[in-house]
Short mmCIF file of C-alpha atoms in Angstrom, two decimals:
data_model
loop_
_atom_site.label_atom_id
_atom_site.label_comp_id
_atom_site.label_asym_id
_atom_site.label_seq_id
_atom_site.Cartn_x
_atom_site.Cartn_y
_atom_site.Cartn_z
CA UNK A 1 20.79 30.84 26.28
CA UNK A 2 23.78 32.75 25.81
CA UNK A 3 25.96 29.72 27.53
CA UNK A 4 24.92 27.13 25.23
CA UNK A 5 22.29 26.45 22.18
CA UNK A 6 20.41 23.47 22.56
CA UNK A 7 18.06 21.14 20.54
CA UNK A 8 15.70 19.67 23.38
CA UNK A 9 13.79 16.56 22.54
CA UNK A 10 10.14 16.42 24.11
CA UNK A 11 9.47 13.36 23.61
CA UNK A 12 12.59 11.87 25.11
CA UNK A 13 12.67 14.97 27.75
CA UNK A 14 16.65 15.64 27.01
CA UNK A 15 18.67 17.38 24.76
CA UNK A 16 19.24 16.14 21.34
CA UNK A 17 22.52 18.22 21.28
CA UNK A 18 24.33 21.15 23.06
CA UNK A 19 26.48 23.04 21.34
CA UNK A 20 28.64 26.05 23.17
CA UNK A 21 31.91 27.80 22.78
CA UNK A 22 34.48 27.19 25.26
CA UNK A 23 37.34 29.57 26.18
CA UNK A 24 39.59 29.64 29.15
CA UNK A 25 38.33 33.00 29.49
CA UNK A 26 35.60 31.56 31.17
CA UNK A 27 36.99 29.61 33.36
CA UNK A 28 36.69 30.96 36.95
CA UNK A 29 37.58 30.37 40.49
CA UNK A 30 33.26 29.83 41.91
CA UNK A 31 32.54 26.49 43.21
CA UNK A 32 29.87 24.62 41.94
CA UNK A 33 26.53 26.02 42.34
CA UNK A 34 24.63 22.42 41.88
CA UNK A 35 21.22 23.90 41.38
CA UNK A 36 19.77 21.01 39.19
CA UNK A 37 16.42 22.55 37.77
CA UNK A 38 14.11 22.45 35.55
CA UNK A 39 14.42 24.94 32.38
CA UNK A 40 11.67 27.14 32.51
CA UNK A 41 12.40 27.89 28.89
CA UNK A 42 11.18 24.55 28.00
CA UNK A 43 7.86 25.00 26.47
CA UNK A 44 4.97 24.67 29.40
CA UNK A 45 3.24 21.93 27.38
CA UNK A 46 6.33 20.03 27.20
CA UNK A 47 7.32 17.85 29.64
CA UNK A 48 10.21 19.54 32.30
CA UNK A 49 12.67 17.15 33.55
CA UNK A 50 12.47 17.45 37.53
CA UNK A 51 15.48 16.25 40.16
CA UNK A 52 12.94 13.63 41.20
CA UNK A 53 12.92 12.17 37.57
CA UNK A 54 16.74 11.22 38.58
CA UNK A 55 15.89 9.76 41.86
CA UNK A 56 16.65 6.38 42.03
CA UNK A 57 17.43 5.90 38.49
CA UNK A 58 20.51 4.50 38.93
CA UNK A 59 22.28 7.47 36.35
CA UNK A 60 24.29 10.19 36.68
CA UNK A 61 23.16 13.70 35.80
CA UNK A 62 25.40 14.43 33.10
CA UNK A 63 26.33 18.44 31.98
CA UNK A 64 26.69 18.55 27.70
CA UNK A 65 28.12 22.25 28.73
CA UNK A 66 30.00 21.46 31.90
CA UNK A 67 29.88 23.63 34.72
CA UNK A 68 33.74 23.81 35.22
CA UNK A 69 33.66 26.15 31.71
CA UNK A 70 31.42 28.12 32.93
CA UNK A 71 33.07 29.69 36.49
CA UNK A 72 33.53 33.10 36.04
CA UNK A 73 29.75 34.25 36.84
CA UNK A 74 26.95 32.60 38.90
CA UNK A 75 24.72 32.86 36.48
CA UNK A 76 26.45 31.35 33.63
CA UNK A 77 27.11 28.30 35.83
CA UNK A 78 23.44 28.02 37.11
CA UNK A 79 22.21 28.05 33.28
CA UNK A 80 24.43 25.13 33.04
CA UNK A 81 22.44 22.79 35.90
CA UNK A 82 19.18 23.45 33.74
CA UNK A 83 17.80 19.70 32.79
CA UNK A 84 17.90 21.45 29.29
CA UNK A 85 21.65 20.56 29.35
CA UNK A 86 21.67 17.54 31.49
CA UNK A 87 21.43 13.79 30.42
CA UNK A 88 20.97 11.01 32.27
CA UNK A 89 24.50 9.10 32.21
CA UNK A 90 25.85 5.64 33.83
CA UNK A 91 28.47 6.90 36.43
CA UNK A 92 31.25 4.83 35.06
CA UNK A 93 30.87 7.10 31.51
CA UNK A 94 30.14 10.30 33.43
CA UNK A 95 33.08 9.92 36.16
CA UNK A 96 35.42 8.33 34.17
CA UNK A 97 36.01 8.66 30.36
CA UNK A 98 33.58 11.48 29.34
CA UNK A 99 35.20 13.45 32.60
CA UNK A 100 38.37 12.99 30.79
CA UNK A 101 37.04 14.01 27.82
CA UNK A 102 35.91 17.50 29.25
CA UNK A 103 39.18 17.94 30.69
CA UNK A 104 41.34 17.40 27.37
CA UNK A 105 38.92 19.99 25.46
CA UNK A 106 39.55 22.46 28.68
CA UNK A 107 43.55 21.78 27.80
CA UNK A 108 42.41 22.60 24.40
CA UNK A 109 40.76 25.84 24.87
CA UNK A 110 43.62 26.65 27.33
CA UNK A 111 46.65 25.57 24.63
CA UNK A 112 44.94 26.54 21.20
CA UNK A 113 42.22 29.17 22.08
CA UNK A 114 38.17 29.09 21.72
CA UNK A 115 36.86 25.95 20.42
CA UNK A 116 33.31 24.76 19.43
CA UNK A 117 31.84 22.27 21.31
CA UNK A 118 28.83 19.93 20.34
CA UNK A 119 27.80 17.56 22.12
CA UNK A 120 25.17 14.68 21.88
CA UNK A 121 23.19 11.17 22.62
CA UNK A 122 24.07 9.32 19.64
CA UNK A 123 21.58 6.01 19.82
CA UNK A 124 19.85 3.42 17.55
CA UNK A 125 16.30 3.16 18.80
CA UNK A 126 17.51 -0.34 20.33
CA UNK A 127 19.85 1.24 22.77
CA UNK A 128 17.30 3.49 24.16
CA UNK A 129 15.64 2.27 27.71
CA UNK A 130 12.87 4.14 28.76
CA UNK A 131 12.55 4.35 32.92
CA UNK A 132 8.49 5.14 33.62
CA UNK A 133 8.15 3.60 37.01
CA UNK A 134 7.67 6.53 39.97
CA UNK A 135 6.17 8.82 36.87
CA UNK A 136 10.07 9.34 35.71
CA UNK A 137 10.53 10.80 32.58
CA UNK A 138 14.04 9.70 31.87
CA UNK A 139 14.95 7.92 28.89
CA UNK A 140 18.73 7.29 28.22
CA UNK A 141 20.86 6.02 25.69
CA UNK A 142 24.12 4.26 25.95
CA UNK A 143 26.99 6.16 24.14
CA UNK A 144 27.19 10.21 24.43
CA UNK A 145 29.56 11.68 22.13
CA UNK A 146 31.30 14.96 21.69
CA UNK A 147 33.27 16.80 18.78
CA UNK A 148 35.24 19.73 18.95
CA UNK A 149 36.39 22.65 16.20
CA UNK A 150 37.81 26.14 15.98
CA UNK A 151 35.56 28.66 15.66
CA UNK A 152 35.11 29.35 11.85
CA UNK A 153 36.29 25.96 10.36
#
C-alpha cells in the first residue's frame, strides 16, 4: 500500500508492524472517513479481521498509521481503516498516551520535516490474551510501541 508497509501476522490476525512516512504534506482538512474493513489484500486463506471481531471486545480499534496523517485524499485515509493497520487497543492506551504520542510525531513532521514511522505490538507470549468467544479473532497484547527517524538515518 502506498500509505503504509505492513508485516501482517495470520496467526494472530494483526499487524506485526506498520511502518509509513509521515509529512505534514499530508495532512489535510477531510474528516474522518471511519470505514473499518477488512483488507482484501490479506491473503483469502488467511483469516480477515471483520468489525464484528471488535464487537464487544472491550478494545479499541487502534490505527499504527493514523488517519489524521493521512487527510489530504479519501483514499489514502480509507487505506488507513483497513484491519491490516488496526490493533485491538485498551481505550485508556489508545485515547490517552499513544494519542499523545501520534500528536508529538505530527509536531515532528510539522517542526523537522518527513519522518519514518514504525510502529508495533511488542509482547512476551505471556502478555498475549486470545478472545475466541462469538468466533472473534482478536488477540491483543498489552504494550504497543512506536519509534520514529529521518528518512535516510
Amino acid at each position: 500500500k502506498p500509505e503504509f508497509t505492513i508485516s501482517y501476522n495470520r496467526d494472530l490476525g494483526r499487524p506485526n508492524w506498520v511502518s509509513s512516512h509521515l509529512s505534514s504534506e499530508w495532512f489535510g482538512t477531510l474528516a474522518r472517513i471511519d470505514t473499518f474493513r477488512a483488507d482484501p489484500g490479506v491473503p483469502a486463506d488467511w483469516y480477515r479481521v471483520q468489525s464484528f471481531d471488535f464487537s464487544g471486545s472491550g478494545f479499541d480499534r487502534g490505527h499504527m498509521t493514523r488517519s489524521f496523517d493521512r487527510t489530504t485524499g479519501s483514499l489514502d485515509n480509507a487505506r488507513t481503516y483497513l484491519f491490516s493497520n488496526v490493533v485491538p487497543q485498551a481505550a485508556d492506551l489508545n485515547q490517552g498516551p499513544w494519542a499523545n504520542l501520534e500528536n508529538d510525531l505530527g509536531d515532528l513532521a510539522v517542526e523537522l520535516g518527513e519522518r519514518v514511522i514504525a510502529a508495533a505490538h511488542v509482547a512476551g507470549e505471556e502478555e498475549l490474551r486470545q478472545h475466541d468467544t462469538d468466533s472473534r479473532k482478536i488477540i491483543t497484547s498489552s504494550i504497543t510501541d512506536r519509534a520514529s527517524t529521518k528518512p535516510g538515518q
